[in-house]
Coordinates of C-alpha atoms in Angstrom, one line a residue:
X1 CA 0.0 0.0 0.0
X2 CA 1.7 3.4 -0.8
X3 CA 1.7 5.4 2.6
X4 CA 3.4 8.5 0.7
X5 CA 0.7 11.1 1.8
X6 CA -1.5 12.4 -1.4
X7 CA 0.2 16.0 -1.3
X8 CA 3.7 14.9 -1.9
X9 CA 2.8 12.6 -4.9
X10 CA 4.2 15.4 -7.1
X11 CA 5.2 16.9 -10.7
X12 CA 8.7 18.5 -10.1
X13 CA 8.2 22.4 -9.9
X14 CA 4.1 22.3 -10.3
X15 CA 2.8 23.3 -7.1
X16 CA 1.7 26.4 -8.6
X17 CA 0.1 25.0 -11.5
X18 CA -3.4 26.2 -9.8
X19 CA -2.6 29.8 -10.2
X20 CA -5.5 31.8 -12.3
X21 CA -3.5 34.1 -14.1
X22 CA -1.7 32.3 -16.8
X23 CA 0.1 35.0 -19.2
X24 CA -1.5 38.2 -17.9
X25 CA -5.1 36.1 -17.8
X26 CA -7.3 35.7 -15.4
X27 CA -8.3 32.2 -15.9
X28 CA -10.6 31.4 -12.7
X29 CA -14.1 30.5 -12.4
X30 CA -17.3 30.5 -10.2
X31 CA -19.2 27.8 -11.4
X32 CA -22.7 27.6 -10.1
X33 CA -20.9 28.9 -6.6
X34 CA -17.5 26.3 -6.8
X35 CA -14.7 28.2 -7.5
X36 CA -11.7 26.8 -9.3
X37 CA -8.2 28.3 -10.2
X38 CA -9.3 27.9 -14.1
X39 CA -12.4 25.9 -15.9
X40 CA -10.3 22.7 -17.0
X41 CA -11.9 19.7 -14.9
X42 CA -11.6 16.4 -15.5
X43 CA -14.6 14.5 -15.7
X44 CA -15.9 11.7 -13.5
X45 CA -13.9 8.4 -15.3
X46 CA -10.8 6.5 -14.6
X47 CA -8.5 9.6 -14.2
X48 CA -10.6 10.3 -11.4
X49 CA -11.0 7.1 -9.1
X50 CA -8.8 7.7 -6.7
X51 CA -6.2 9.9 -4.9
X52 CA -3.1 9.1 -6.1
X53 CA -4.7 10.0 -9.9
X54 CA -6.6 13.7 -8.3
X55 CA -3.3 14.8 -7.1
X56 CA -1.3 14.6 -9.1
X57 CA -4.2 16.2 -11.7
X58 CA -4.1 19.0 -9.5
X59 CA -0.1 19.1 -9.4
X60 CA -0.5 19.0 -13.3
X61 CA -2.8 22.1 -12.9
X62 CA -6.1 20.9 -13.5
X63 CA -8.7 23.9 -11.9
X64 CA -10.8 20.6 -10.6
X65 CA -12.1 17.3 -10.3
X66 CA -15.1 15.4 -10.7
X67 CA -14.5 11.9 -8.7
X68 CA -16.0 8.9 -10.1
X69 CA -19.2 7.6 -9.5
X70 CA -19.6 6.4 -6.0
X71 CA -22.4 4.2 -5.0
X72 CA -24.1 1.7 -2.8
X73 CA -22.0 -1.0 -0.6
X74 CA -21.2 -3.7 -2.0
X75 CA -19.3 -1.8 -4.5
X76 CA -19.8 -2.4 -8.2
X77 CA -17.9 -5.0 -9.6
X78 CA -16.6 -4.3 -13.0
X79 CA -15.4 -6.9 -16.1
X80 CA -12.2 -7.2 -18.2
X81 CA -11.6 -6.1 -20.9
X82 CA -13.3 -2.5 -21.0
X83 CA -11.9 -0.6 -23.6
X84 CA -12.1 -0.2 -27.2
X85 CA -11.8 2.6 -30.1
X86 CA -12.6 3.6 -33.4
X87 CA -9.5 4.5 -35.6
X88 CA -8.3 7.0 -38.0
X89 CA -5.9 5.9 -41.0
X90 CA -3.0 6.3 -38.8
X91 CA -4.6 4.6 -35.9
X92 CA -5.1 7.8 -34.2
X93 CA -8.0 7.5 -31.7
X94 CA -10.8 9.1 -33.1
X95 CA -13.6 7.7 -30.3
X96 CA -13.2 5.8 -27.3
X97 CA -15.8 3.4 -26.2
X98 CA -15.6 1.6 -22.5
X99 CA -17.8 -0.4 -20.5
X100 CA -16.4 0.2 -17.3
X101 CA -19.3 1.0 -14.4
X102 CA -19.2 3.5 -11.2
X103 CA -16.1 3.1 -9.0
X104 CA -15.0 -0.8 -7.7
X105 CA -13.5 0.6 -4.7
X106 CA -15.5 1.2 -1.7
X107 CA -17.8 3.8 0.0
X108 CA -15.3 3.8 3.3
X109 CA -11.9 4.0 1.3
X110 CA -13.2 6.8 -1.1
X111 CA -14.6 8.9 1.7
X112 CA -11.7 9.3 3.7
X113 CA -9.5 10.0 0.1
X114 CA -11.6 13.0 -1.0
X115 CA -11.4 13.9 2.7
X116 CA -8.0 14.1 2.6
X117 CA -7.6 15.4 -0.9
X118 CA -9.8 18.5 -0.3
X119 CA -7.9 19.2 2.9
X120 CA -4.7 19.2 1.5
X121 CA -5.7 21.3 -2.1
X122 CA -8.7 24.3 -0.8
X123 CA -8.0 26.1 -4.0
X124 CA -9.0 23.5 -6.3
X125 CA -12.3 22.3 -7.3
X126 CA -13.6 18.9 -6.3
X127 CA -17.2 17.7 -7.4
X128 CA -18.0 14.2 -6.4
X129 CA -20.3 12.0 -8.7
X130 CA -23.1 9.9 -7.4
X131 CA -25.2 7.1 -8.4
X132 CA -27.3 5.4 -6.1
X133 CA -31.3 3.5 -6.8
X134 CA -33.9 5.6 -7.5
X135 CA -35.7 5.8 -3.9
X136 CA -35.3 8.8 -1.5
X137 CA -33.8 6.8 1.1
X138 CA -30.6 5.9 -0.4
X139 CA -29.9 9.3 -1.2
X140 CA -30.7 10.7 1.8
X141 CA -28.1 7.9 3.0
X142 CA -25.3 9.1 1.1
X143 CA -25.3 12.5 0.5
X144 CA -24.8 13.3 4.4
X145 CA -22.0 11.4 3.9
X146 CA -20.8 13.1 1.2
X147 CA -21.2 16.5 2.4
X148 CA -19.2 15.6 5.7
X149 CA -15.9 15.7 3.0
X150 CA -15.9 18.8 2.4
X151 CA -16.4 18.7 -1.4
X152 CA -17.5 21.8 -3.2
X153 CA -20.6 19.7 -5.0
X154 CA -22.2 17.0 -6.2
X155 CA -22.9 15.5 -9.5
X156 CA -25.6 13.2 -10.1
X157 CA -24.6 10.8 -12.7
X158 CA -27.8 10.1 -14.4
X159 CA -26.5 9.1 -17.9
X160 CA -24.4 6.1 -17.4
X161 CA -25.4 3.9 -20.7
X162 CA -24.8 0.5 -20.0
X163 CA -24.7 -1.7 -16.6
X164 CA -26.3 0.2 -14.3
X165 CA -29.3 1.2 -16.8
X166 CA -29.6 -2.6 -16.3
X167 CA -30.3 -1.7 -12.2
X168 CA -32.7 1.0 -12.7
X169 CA -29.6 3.7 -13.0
X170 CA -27.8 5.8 -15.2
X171 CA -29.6 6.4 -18.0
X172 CA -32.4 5.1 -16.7
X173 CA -33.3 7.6 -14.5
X174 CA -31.3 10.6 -17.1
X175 CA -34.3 9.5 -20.2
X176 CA -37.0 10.0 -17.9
X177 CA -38.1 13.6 -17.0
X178 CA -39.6 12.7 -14.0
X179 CA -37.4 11.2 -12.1
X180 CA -34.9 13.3 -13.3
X181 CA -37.0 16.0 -11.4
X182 CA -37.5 13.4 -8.6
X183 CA -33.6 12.7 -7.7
X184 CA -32.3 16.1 -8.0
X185 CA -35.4 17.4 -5.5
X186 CA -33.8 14.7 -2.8
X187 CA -30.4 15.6 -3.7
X188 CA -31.4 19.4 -2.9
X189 CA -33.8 18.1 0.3
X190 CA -30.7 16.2 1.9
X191 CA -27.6 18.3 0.7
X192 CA -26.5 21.7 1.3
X193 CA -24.2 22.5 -1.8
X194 CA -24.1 22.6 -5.5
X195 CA -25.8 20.3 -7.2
X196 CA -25.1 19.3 -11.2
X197 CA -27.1 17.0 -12.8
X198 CA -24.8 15.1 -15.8
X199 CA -27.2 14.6 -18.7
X200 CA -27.5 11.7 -21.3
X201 CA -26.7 11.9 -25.1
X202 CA -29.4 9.4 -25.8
X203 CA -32.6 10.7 -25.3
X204 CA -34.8 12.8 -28.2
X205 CA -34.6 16.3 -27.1
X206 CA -31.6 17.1 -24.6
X207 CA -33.9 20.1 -23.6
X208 CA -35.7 18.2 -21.7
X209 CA -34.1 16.4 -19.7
X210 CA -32.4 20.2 -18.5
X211 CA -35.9 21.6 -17.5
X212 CA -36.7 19.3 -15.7
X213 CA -33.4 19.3 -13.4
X214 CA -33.8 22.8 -13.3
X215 CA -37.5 21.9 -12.3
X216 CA -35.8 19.9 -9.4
X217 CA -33.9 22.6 -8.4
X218 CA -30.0 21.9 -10.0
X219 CA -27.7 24.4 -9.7
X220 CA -26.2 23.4 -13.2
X221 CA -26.2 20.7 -15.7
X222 CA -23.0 19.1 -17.4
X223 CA -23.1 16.8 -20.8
X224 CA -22.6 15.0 -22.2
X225 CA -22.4 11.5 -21.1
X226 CA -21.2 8.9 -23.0
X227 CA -23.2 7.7 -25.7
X228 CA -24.7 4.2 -26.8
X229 CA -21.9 2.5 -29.1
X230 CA -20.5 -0.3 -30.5
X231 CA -17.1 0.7 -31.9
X232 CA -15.7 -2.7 -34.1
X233 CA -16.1 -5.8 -34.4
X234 CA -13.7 -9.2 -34.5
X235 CA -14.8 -10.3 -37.9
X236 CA -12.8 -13.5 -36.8
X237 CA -14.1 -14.5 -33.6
X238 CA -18.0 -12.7 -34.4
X239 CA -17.7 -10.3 -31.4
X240 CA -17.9 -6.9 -30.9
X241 CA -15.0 -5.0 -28.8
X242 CA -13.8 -5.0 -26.1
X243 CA -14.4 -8.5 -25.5
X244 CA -15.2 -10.5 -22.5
X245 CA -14.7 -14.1 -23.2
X246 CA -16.5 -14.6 -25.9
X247 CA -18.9 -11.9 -25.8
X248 CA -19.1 -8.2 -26.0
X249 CA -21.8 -5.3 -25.1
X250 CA -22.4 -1.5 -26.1
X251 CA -20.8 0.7 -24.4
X252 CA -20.2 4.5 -23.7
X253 CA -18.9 6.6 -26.7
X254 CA -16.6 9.5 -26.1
X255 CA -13.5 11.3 -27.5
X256 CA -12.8 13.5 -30.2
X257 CA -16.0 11.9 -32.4
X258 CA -19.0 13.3 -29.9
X259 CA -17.8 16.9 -29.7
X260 CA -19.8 17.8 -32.4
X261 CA -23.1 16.3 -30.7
X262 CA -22.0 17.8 -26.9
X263 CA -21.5 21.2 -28.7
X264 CA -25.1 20.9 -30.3
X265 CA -26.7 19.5 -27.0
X266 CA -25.1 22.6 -24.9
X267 CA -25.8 25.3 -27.5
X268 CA -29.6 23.8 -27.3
X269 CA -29.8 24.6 -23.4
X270 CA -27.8 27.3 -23.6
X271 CA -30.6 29.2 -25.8
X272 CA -33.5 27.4 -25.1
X273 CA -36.1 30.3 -23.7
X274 CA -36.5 27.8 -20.2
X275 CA -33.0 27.7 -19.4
X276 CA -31.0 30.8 -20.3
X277 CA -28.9 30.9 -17.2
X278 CA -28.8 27.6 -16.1
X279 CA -24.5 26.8 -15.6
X280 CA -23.5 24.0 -18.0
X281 CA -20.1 22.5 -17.6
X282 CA -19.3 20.9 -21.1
X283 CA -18.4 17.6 -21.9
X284 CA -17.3 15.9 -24.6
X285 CA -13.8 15.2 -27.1
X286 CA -12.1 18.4 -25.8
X287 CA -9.0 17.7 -26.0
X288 CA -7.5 21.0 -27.0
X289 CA -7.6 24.8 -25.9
X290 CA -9.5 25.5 -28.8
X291 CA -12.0 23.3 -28.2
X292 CA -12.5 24.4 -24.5
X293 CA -13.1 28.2 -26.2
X294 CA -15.9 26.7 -28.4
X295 CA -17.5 25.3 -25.2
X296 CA -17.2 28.0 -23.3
X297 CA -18.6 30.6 -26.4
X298 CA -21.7 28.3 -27.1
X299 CA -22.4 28.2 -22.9
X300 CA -20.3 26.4 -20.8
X301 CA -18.9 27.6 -17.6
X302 CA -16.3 24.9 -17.2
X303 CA -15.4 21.9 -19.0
X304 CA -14.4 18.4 -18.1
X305 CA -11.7 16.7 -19.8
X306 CA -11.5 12.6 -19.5
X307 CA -10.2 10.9 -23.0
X308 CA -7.4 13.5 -24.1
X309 CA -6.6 12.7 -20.7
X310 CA -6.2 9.2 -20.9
X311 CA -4.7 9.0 -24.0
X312 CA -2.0 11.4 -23.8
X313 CA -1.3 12.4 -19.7
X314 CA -2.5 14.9 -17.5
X315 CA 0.2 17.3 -18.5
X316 CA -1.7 18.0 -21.8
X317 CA -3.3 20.5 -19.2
X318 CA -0.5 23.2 -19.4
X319 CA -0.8 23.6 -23.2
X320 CA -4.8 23.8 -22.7
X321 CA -4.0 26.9 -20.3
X322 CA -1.2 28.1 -22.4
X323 CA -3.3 27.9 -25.7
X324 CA -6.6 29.3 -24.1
X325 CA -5.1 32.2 -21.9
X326 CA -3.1 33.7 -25.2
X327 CA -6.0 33.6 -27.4
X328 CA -8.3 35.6 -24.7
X329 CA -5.3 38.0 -24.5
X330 CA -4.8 38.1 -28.7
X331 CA -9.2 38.9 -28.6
X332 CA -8.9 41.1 -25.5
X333 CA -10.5 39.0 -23.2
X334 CA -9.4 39.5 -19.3
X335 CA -11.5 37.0 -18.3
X336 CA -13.5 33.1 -18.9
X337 CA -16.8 35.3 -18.7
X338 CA -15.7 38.0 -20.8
X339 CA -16.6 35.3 -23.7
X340 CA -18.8 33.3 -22.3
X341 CA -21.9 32.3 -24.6
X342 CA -21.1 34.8 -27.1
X343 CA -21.5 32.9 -29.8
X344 CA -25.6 31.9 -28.5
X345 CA -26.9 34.8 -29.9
X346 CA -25.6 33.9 -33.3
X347 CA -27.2 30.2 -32.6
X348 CA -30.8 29.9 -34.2
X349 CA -33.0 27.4 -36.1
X350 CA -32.9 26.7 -39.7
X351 CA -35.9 28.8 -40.2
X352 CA -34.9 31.8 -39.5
X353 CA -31.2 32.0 -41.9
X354 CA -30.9 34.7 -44.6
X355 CA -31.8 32.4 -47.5
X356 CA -30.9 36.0 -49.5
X357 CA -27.0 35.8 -48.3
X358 CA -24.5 34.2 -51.2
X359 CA -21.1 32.9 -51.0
X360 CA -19.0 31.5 -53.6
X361 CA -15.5 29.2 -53.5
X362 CA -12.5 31.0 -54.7
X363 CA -9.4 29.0 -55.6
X364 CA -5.9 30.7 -54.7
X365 CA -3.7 29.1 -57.7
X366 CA -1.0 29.8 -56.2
X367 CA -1.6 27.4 -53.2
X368 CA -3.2 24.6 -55.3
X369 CA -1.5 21.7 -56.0
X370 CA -3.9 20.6 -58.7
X371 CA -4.6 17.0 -56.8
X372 CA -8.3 17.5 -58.6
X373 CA -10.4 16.5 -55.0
X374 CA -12.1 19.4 -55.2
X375 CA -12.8 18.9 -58.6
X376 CA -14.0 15.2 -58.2
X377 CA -16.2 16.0 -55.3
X378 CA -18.0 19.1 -56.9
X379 CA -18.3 16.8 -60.1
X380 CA -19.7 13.5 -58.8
X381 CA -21.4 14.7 -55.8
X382 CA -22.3 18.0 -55.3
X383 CA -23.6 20.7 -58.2
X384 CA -20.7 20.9 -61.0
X385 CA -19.3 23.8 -60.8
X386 CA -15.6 23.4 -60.8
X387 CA -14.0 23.6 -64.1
X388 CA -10.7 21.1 -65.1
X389 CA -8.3 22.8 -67.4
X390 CA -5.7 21.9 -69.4
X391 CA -2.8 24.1 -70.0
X392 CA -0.3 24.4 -72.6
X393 CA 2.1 22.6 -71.3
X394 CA -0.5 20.0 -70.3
X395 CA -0.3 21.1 -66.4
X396 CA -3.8 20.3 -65.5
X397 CA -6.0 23.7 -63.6
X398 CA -8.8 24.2 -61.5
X399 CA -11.1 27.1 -61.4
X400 CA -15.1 28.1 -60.2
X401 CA -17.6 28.3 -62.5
X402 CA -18.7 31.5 -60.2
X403 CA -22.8 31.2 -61.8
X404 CA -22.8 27.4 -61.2
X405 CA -21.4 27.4 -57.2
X406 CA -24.2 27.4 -54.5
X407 CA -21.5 28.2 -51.7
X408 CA -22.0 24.7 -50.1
X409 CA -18.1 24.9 -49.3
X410 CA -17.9 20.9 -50.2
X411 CA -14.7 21.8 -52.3
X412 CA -13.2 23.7 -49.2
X413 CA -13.6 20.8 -47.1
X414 CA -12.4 18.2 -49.8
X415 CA -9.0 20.6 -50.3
X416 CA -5.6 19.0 -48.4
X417 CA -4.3 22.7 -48.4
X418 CA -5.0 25.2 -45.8
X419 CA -6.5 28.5 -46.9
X420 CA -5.9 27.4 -50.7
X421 CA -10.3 27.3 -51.1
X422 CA -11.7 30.5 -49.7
X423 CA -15.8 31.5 -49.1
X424 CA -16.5 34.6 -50.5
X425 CA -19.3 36.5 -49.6
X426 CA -21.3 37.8 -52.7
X427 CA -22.9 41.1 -52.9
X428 CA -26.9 40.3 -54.1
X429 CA -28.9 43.7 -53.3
X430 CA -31.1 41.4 -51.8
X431 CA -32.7 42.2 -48.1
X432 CA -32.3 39.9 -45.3
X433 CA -35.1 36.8 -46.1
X434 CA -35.9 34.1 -44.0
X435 CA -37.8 31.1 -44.5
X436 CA -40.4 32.0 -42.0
X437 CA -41.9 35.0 -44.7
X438 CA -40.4 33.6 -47.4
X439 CA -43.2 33.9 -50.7
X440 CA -42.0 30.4 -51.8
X441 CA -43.0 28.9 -47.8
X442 CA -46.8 27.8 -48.2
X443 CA -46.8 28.1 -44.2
X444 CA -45.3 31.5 -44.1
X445 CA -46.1 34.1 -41.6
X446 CA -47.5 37.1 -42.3
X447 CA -44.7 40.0 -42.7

């Protein structure tokens, strides 16, 4: 058993990583009342099962912590193997998949850690995850328990996918509105602090599920939670991965893949008319500073980090506070809520875009290096309207046919070459037009 005690576990020269201003920023956040040094968490998962892992996070310079999932005695007992992951073409992890449940270690032994952790690091943020049956009593068992830590909050894992779904949990409870509602009223009834209710992915309308937490009472939400996969399969053994024996489940899906879907799920709480304050700590494939700005423009107060994590270290932290605090000093922000949800405004439905706005590809032909993709994806796919020349010489070119391009930027995406296909907006005389009063929309409203 290591007896080294938690706060001398250390990265050489990093027990200052917690401080807030990092190159002339201020980097610190209140979230929903827990304060933390700067808005990188990471999430309840792996990373976070214990304390040897949470300190040295925090010596790493993470702002916080969300502990994983404790529950009921007997602890959970989990199976092996538990991982598996969807590939790029030079097996880069593009998505992660795990069927790994709530924490195998006990209620006593993780107690008495976050105890000690928050004792030893006041400064930093430390949010433990719960998951417990759905009846009043066994939350008002635990969370007294919980709150005698000292821990700055709680978050109620109702999205776990697979396993405890099985037991009336997770996701269970997260793709039912009303008990939704239900836990996070007991949660407030029999705890004093912060309370964040962790959403799932798979449900219809993430909206939904957000009301009615905030109809419960949460302080904030965070999501996403994994999401319902199966990432490969052995095509010689017929089983999915990761395999147990000779048999395989679905399983959570997260990493880089789901960020598009978390960044849709918190834009839609973010500017849905029933939750327009409501903290939201986003979740899902950040793995960068960049994608921690997105976040944090579309709604998100903080932002939990767990696959980046796993994959590459916890020091991948000090870039994400590097990259993040000279951007907001290159845009002028002083501050995490300087730019907070600025980009929601700019967030609406379909309906109500300026069909009357054009844009057109431009080709810099001095940066193309006439590979043709452009050409072969305008041509076979989309609407035609990219031109393949020949020279003199025989040198093949590419150019727009400016009246055939609808501006769907397919060509721009296609293109290997940075900045070599630029949108360019078009001037049309035309006022702004949206579908809503549009002549050609038989359900139009009136102007």
């Amino acid at each position: 058993m290591n007896t080294t005690p938690f706060n001398t576990l250390s990265f050489p020269g990093k027990k200052n990583s917690g401080d807030s201003v990092v190159n002339g920023v201020d980097l610190s956040v209140n979230f929903a009342g827990i304060k933390a040094p700067n808005p990188f968490w990471l999430a309840s998962a792996p990373p976070t099962d214990k304390a040897y892992n949470v300190v040295r996070a925090y010596e790493a310079g993470w702002g916080g912590v969300v502990w994983k999932t404790l529950g009921e005695e007997p602890a959970a007992v989990n199976v092996s193997s538990r991982y598996s992951a969807h590939y790029g073409k030079n097996r880069e992890v593009i998505g992660f998949n795990n069927i790994e449940l709530i924490t195998d270690r006990s209620l006593e032994i993780n107690l008495k850690e976050i105890t000690q952790v928050k004792k030893d690091w006041p400064d930093r943020a430390l949010i433990v995850s719960i998951m417990v049956p759905c009846n009043e009593e066994a939350w008002a068992y635990i969370l007294p328990l919980v709150e005698a830590t000292g821990a700055d909050g709680i978050e109620l894992n109702l999205g776990c996918p697979h396993g405890m779904p099985e037991r009336g949990m997770g996701a269970a409870v997260g793709q039912n509105p009303d008990l939704i509602e239900k836990v996070t009223y007991w949660c407030k009834k029999h705890y004093s602090k912060p309370v964040i209710v962790k959403l799932t992915p798979n449900i219809t309308d993430i909206r939904v599920g957000a009301q009615a937490a905030l109809r419960g009472g949460a302080d904030a939400v965070s999501l996403i939670n994994t999401i319902n996969s199966i990432t490969s399969i052995d095509l010689d053994n017929m089983v999915a991965k990761p395999t147990v024996g000779h048999q395989s489940t679905h399983g959570g899906y997260c990493g880089s893949a789901v960020k598009p879907i978390a960044l849709n799920m918190v834009a839609e709480i973010a500017r849905d008319p029933a939750t327009p304050t409501l903290p939201i700590s986003g979740i899902g494939g950040i793995s960068t500073w960049r994608d921690a700005a997105e976040f944090i423009a579309l709604g998100a107060g903080s932002v939990q980090v767990c696959t980046a994590a796993m994959l590459n270290g916890f020091r991948i932290v000090e870039e994400m506070k590097d990259g993040l605090s000279r951007w907001m000093a290159e845009k002028g922000y002083d501050s995490i809520e300087a730019f907070s949800r600025k980009a929601v405004p700019h967030t609406t439905d379909w309906k109500h875009l300026d069909i009357n706005f054009k844009t057109i590809a431009h080709i810099n032909q001095d940066l193309c290096i006439d590979c043709g993709r452009c050409y072969i994806a305008c041509e076979d796919t989309s609407h035609q309207s990219i031109a393949k020349l020949t020279e003199q010489d025989g040198a093949r070119r590419y150019e727009v046919i400016e009246d055939e391009c609808v501006g769907c930027n397919l060509c721009q995406i296609t293109c290997p070459v940075e900045n070599c296909i630029t949108m360019v907006p078009q001037e049309t005389g035309k006022p702004f037009l949206a579908w809503d009063n549009d002549p050609r929309n038989p359900f139009r409203v009136a102007s």
